[in-house]
Short mmCIF file of C-alpha atoms in Angstrom, two decimals:
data_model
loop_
_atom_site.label_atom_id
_atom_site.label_comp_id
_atom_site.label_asym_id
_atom_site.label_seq_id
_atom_site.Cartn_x
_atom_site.Cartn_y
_atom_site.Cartn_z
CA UNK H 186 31.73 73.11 42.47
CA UNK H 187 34.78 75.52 42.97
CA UNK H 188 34.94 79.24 40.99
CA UNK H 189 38.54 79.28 39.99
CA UNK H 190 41.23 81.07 40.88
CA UNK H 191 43.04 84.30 39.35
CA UNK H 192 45.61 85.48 41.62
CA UNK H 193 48.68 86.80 39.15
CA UNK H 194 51.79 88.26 39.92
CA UNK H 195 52.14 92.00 38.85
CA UNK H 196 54.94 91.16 36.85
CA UNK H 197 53.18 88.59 34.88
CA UNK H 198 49.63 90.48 34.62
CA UNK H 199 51.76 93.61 33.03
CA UNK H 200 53.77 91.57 30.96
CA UNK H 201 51.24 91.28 28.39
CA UNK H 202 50.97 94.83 27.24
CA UNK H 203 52.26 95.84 24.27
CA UNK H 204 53.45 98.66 22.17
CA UNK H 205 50.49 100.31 20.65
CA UNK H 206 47.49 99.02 23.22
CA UNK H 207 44.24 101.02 24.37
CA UNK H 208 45.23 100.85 28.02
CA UNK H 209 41.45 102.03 30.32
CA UNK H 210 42.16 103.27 33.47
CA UNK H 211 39.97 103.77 36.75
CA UNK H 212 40.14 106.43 39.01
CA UNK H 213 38.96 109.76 39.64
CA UNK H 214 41.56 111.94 41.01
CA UNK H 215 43.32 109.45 43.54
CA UNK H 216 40.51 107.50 44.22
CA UNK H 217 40.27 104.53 42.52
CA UNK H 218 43.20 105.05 40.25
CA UNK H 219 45.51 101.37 40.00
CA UNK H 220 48.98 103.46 41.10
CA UNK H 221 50.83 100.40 41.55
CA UNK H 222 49.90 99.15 37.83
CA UNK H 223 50.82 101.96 36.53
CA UNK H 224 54.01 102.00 38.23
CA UNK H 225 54.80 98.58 36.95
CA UNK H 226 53.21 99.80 33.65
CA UNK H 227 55.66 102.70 33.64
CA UNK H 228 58.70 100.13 34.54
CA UNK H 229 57.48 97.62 31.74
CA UNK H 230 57.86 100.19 29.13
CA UNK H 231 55.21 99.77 26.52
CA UNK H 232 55.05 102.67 24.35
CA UNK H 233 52.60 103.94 21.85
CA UNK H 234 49.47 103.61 23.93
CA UNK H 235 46.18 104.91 24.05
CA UNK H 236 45.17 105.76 27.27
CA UNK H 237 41.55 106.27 28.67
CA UNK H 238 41.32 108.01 32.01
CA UNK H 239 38.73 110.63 33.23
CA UNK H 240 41.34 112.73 34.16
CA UNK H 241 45.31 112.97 34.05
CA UNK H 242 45.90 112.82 37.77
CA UNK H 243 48.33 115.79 38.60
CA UNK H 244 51.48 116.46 38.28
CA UNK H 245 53.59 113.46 39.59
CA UNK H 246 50.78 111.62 40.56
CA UNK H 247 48.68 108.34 38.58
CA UNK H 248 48.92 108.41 35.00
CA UNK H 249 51.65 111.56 35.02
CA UNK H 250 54.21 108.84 35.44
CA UNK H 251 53.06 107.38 32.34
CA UNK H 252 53.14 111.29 30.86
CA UNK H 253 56.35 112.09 31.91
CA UNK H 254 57.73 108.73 30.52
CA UNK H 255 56.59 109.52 26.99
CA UNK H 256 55.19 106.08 26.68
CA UNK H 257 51.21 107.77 26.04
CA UNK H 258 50.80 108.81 22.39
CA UNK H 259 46.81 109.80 23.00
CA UNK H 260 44.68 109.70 25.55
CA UNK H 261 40.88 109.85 25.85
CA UNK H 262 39.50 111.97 28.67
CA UNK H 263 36.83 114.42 30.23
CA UNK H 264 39.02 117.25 32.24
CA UNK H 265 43.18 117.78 33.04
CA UNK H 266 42.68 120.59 34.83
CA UNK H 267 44.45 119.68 37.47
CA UNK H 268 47.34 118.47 35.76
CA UNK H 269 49.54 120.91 34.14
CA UNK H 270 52.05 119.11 32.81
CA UNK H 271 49.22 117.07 30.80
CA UNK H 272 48.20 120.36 29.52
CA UNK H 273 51.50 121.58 28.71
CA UNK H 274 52.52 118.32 26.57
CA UNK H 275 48.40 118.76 24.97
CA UNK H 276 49.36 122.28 23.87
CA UNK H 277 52.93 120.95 22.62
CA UNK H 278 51.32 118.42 20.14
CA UNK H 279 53.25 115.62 22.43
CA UNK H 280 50.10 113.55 22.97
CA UNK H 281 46.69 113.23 21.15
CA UNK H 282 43.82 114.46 23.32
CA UNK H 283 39.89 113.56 22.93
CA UNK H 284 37.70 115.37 25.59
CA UNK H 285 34.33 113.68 25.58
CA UNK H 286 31.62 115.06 28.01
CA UNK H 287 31.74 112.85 31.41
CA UNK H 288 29.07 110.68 31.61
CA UNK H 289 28.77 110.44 27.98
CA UNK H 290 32.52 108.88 28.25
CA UNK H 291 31.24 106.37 31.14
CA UNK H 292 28.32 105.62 28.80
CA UNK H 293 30.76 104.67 25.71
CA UNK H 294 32.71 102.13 27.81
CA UNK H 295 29.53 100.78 29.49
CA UNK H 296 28.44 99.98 25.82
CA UNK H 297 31.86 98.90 24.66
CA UNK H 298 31.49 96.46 27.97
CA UNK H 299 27.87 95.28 26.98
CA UNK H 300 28.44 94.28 23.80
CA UNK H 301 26.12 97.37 21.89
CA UNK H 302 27.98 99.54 18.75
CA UNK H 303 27.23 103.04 20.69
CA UNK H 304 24.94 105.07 22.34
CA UNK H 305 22.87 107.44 21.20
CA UNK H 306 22.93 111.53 22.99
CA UNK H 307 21.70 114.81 22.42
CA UNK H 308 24.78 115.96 25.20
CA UNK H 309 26.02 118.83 23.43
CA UNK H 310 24.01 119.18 20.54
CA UNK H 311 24.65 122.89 19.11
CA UNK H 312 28.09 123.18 20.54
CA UNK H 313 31.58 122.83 19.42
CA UNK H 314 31.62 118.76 21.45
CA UNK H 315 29.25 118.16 18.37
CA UNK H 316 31.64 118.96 15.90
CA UNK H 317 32.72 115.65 13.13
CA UNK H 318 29.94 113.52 14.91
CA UNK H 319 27.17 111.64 13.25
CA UNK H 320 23.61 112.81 13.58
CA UNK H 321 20.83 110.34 13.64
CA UNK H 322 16.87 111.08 13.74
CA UNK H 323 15.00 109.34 16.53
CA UNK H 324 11.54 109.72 16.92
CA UNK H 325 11.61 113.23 15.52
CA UNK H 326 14.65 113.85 17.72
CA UNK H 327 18.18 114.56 16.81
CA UNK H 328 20.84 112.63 18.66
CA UNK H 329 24.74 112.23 18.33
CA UNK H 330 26.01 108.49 17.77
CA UNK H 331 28.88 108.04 20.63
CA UNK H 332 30.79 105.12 19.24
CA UNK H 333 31.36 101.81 21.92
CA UNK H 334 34.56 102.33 23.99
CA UNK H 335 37.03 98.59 24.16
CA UNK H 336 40.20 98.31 25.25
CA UNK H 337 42.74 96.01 24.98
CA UNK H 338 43.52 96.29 28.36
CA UNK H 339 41.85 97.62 31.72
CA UNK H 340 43.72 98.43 34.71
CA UNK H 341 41.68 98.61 37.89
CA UNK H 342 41.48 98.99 41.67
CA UNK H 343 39.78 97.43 43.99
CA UNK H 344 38.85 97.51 47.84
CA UNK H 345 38.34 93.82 48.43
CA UNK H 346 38.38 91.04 46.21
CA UNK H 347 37.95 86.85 46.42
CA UNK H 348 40.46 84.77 44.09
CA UNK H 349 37.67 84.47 41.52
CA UNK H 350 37.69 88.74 41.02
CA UNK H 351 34.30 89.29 42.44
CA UNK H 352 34.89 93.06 43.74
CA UNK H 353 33.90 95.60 45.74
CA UNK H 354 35.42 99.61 45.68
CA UNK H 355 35.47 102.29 48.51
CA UNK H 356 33.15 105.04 48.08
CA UNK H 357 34.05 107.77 45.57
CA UNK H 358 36.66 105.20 44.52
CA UNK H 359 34.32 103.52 42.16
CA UNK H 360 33.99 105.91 39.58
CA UNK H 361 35.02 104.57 36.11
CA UNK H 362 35.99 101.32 37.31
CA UNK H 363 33.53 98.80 37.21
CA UNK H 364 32.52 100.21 34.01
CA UNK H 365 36.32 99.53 32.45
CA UNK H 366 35.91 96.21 34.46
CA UNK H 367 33.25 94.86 31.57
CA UNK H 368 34.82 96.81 28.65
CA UNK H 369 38.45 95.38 28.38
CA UNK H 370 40.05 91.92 26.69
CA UNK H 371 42.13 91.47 29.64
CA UNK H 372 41.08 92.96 32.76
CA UNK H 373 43.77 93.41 35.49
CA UNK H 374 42.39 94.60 39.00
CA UNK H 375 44.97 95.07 42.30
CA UNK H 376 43.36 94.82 45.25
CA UNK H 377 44.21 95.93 48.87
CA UNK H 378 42.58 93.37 50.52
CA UNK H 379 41.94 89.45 49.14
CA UNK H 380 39.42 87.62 50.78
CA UNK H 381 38.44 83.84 50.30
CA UNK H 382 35.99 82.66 48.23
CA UNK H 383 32.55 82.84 50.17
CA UNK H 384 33.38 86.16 52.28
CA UNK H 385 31.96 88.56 49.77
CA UNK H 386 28.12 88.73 50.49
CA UNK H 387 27.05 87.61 46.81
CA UNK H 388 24.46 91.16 47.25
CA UNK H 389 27.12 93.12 48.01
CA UNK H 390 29.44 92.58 44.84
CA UNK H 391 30.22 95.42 43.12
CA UNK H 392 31.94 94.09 39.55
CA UNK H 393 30.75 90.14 38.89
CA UNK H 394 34.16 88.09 39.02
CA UNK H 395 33.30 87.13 35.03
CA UNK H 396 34.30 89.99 33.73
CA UNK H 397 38.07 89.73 35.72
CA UNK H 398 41.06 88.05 34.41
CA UNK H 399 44.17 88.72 36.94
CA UNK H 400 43.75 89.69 40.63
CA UNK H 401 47.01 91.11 41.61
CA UNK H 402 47.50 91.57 45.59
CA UNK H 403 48.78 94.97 46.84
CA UNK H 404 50.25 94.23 50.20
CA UNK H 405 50.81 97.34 52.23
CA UNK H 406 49.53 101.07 50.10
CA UNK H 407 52.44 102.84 48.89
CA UNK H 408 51.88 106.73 49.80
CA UNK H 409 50.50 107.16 46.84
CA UNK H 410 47.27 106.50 47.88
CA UNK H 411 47.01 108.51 50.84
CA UNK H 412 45.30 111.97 51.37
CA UNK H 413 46.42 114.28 49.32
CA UNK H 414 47.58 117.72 50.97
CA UNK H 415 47.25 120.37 48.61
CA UNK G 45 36.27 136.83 52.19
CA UNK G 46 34.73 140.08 51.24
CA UNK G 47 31.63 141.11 52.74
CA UNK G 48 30.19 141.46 48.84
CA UNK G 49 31.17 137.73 48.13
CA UNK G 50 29.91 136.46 51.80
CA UNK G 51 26.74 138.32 50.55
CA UNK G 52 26.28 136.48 46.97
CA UNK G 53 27.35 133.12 48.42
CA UNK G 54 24.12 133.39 51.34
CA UNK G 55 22.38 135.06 49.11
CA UNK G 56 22.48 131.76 46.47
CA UNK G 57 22.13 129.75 49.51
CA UNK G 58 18.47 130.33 49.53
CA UNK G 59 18.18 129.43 45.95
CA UNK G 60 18.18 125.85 47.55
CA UNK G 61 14.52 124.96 49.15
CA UNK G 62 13.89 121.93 50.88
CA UNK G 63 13.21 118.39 49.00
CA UNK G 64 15.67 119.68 46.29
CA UNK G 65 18.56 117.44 44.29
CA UNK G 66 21.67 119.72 43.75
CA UNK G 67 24.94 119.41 42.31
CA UNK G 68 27.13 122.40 42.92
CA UNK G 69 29.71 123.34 40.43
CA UNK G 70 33.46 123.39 41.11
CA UNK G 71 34.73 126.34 42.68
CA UNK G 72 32.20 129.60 43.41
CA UNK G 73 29.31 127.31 43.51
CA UNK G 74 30.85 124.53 46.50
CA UNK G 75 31.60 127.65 48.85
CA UNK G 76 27.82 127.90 48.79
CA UNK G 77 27.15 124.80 51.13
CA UNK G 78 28.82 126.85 53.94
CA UNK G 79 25.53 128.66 53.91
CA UNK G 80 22.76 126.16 53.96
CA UNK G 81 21.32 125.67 56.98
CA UNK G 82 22.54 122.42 58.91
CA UNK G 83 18.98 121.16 59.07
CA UNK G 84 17.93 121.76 55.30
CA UNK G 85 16.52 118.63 54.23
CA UNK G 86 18.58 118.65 50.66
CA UNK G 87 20.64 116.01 48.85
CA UNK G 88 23.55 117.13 47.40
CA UNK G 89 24.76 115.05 44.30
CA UNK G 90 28.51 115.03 42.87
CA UNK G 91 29.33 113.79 39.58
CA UNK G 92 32.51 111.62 40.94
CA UNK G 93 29.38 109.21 42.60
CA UNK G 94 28.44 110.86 45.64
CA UNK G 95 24.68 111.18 46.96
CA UNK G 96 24.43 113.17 50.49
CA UNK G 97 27.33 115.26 50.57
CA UNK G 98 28.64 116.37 54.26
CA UNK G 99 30.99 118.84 55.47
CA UNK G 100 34.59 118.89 54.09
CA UNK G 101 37.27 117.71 55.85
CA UNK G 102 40.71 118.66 56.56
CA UNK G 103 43.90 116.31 55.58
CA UNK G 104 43.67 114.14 59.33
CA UNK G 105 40.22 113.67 59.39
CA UNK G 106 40.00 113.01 55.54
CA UNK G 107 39.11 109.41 54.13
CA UNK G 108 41.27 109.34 51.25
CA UNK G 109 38.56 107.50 48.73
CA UNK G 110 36.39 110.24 50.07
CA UNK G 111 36.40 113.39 47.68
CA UNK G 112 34.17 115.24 45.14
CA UNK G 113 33.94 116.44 41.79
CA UNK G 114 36.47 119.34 42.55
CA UNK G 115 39.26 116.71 44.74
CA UNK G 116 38.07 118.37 48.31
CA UNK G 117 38.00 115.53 50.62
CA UNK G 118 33.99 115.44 52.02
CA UNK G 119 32.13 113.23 54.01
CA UNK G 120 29.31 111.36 53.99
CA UNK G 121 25.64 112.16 55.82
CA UNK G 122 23.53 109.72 56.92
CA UNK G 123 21.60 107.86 54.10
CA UNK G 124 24.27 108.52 51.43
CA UNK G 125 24.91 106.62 48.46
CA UNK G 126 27.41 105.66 46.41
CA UNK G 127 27.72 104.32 42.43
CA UNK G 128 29.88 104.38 39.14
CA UNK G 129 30.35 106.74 36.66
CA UNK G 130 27.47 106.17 34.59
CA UNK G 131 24.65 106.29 36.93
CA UNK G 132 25.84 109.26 38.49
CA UNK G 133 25.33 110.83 34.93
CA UNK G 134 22.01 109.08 34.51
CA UNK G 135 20.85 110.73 37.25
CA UNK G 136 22.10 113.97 35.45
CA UNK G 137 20.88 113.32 31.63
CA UNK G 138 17.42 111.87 32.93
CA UNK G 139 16.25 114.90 34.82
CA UNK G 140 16.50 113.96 38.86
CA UNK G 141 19.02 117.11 39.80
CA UNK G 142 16.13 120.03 40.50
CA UNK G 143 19.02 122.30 40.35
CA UNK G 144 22.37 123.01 39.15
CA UNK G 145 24.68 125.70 40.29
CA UNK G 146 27.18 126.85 37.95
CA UNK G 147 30.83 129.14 37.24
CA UNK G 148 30.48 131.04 34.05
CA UNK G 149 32.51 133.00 31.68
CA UNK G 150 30.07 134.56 30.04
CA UNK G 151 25.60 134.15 30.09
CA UNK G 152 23.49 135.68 27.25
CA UNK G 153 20.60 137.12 27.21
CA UNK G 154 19.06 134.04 25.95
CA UNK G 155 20.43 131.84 28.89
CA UNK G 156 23.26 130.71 26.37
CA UNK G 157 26.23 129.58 29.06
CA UNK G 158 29.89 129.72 28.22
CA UNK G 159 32.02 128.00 30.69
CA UNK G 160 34.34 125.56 29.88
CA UNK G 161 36.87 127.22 27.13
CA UNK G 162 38.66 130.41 26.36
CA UNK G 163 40.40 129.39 22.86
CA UNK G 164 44.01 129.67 23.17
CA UNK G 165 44.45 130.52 27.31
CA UNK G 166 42.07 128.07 28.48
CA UNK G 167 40.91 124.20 27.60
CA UNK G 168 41.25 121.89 30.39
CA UNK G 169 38.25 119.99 28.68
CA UNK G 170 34.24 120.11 29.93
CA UNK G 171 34.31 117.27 32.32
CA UNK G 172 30.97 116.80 33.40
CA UNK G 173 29.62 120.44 33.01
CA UNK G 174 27.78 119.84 29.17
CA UNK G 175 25.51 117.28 31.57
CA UNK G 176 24.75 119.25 33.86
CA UNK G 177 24.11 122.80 32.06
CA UNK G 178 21.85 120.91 29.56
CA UNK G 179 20.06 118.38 31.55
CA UNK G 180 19.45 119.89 35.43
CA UNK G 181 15.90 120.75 35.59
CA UNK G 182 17.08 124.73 36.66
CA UNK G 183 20.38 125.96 35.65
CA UNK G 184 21.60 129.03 37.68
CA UNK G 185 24.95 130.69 37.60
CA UNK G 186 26.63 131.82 40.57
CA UNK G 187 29.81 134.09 39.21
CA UNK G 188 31.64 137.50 39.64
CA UNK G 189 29.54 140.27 37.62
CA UNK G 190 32.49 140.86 35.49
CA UNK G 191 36.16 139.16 34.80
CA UNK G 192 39.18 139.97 36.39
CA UNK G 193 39.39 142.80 33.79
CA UNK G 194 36.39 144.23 34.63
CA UNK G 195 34.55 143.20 31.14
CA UNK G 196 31.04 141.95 31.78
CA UNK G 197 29.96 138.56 31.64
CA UNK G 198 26.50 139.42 31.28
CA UNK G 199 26.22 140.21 27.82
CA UNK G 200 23.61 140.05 24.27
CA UNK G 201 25.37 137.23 23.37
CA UNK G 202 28.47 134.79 24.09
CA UNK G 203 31.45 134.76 22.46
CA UNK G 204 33.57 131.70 23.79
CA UNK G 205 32.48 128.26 23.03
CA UNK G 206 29.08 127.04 24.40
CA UNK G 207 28.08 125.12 27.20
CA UNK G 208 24.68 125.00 26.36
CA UNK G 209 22.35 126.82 24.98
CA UNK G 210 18.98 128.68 26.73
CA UNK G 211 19.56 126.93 29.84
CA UNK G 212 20.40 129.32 31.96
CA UNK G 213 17.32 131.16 34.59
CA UNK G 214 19.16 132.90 36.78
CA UNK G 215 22.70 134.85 37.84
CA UNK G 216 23.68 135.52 41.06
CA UNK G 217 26.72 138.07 41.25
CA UNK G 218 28.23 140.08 43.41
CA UNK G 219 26.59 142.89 42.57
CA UNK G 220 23.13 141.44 41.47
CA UNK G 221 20.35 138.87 40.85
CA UNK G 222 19.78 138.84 37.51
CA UNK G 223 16.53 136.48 35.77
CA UNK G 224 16.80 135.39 32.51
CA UNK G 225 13.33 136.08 30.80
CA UNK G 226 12.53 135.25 27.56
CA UNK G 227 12.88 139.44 26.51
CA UNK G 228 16.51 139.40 27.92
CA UNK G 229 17.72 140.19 31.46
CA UNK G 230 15.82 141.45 34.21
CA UNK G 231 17.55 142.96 37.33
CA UNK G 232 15.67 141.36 40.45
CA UNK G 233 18.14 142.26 43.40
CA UNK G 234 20.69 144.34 44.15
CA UNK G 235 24.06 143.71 46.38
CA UNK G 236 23.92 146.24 49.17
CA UNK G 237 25.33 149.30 48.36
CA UNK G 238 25.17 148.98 44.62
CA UNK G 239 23.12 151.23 42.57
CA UNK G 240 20.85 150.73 39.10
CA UNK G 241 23.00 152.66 37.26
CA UNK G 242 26.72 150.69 38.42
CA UNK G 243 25.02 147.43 37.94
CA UNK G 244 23.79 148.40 34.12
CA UNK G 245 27.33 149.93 33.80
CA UNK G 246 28.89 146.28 34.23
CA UNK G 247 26.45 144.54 32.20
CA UNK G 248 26.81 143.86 28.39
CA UNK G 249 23.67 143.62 27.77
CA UNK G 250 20.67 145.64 27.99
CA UNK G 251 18.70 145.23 31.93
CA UNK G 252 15.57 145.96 32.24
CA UNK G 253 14.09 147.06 36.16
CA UNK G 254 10.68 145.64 37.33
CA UNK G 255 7.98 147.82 38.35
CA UNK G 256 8.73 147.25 42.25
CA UNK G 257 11.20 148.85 44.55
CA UNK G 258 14.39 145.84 44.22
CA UNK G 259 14.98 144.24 47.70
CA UNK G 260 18.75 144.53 48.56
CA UNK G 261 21.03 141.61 49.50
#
């Protein structure tokens, strides 16, 4: 029995985004975050999306590009404070923010990738985050009802993957994105290094290659990626 | 650095006893792992999916998928770990950091923490402080005694948007170590070369002295 085969062009893989999508996107700070989909994402032109991202990059950097193009009309996020231009279009009424605390962000998209309705929290219970939320009783305890995170579309990066989309990520570069991995329709990973089938120790995989629909290979980093010298 | 800030950041330092699960907050807090000593058996934990946090590194030696919660490029000890998003933050919600070292705007008497917003200046969003101020097992602060202004951050009660609420035990500042009892703030320490009376000056909120002479800092 073979595992098939998923390798896409980036052209192709892109192609099917459309006005309007939720558009997830891994990363934390540089690591992790897909630059070279959103580049192509950016050069495609779909407008009118939703974007979820833990954080806005900075200024000229990841998911700025998508910023500065106008195509984002809301995104869903923890922190931009290192992006002032994100702040600036915030402030402006250009896009739609919703902060949601960190891990209670990674918890809605690991739900929305499992197949459950929403989590239940008591993360910040008594403060403004609480505001507009439902309040169920558990056991005598109150907790806020975090509604499932889907997308239409997840754009992710990977260290190493085999043509089926079994992955692995780089340290710190995991972050959100085997979690967005699970919790998209079409999930659309590059990869800087594809491997054949077989060379990924079957332990040692990261996101299962199930949950992948288009590998899309790299070739040599862009800059982009590199250390960042502040 | 100042002498008074190279002062609160050892003096924190020791806050951290061995055995202990930390997660430093971005900015005031990180300086403080210049001042642990090299052999301290501690784990430090950042919320980007880090266990076993080792020195920072500059730009050539840095390993670009290498960073922490605040972007500084770090490195890795041996026996570190690393995972997604969401167990990093079940590690947070389910009680395993002993101890969480935190920026603040403003503490209460109560241990009420306001960190994260200053309506109309200041809203970058809470990233993945809620977690930690609500759910670390001990919840210290490690901040200037007052703002930039000179207005105390110590006060009766906050008046920015919370972080969370009776959670804070303990303040280090420049000036001071402050407790957080359940009758309001005691003054435990004092900065050398501070007195009583300049500390309660700075403070919004009343400070009471215990019966023993203060040791300095």
């Amino acid at each position: 029995m073979r595992l098939p085969e998923k390798i896409c062009a980036m052209e192709d893989a892109i192609a099917q985004i459309r006005d309007g999508d939720t558009v997830m996107v891994g990363g934390f700070g540089v690591p992790g975050t897909p630059m070279t989909l959103i580049r192509a994402l950016v050069a495609h032109g779909a407008r009118d999306l939703t974007l979820v991202k833990n954080d806005a990059n900075e200024p000229g950097m990841g998911i700025d590009h998508l910023l500065q193009s106008g195509q984002v009309a809301r995104l869903i996020t923890t922190h931009l404070g290192l992006n002032s231009h994100a702040i600036g279009l915030m402030n402006s009424g250009r896009i739609a923010v919703e902060f949601n605390a960190q891990g209670i962000l990674a918890e809605r998209i690991r739900a929305g990738g499992s197949g459950l309705g929403a989590v239940l929290s008591d993360i910040g219970l008594g403060t403004e985050l609480a505001e507009g939320k439902q309040v169920v009783q558990v056991a005598g305890q109150d907790y806020l009802v975090e509604p499932a995170l889907r997308a239409g579309i997840a754009l992710i990066h990977a260290e190493r993957a085999d043509p089926f989309g079994n992955l692995t990520y780089a340290a710190t570069a995991r972050n959100f994105n085997p979690l967005m991995a699970m919790a998209a329709d079409q999930v659309i990973v590059e990869v800087e290094e594809i491997v054949p089938l077989g060379a990924l120790p079957p332990e040692a995989v990261h996101t299962p290659g199930v949950f992948v629909d288009q590998v899309v290979p790299l070739g040599t980093l862009s800059g982009e990626y590199a250390v960042v010298r502040r | 650095m100042s002498d008074a800030k190279t002062r609160m950041l050892r003096r924190a330092a020791r806050e951290i006893t061995p055995g202990m699960v930390v997660n430093l907050g971005i900015g005031l807090p990180t300086q403080v792992v210049n001042h642990l000593a090299p052999d301290l058996p501690v784990c430090l934990h950042t919320e980007n999916g880090l266990t076993g946090i080792g020195p920072t590194l500059p730009p050539e030696r840095a390993d670009r998928n290498l960073i922490d919660a605040g972007g500084a490029y770090v490195s890795e000890v041996p026996g570190s770990a690393f995972f997604d998003s969401a167990t990093s933050f079940a590690m947070v919600r389910a009680g395993r950091l002993d101890l969480t070292m935190l920026g603040a705007f403003e503490v209460s008497e109560t241990g009420d923490l306001a960190n994260w917003k200053i309506p109309g200046k200041f809203s970058p969003g809470v990233g993945g402080g809620i977690e930690l101020a609500q759910k670390a097992r001990r919840v210290v602060v490690l901040s200037t005694h007052t703002d930039r202004a000179g207005n105390p951050k110590l006060l009766t009660a906050c008046t920015l948007p919370l972080t969370a609420r009776n959670r804070v035990a303990r303040v280090f500042t420049d000036m001071a170590v402050v407790d957080v009892e359940p009758g309001g703030f005691v003054l435990t320490e004092l900065a050398e070369g501070v007195s009583v009376a300049e500390v309660s000056e700075a403070t919004g909120a009343p400070l009471r002295l215990p019966d023993t002479a203060l040791p300095r800092f």
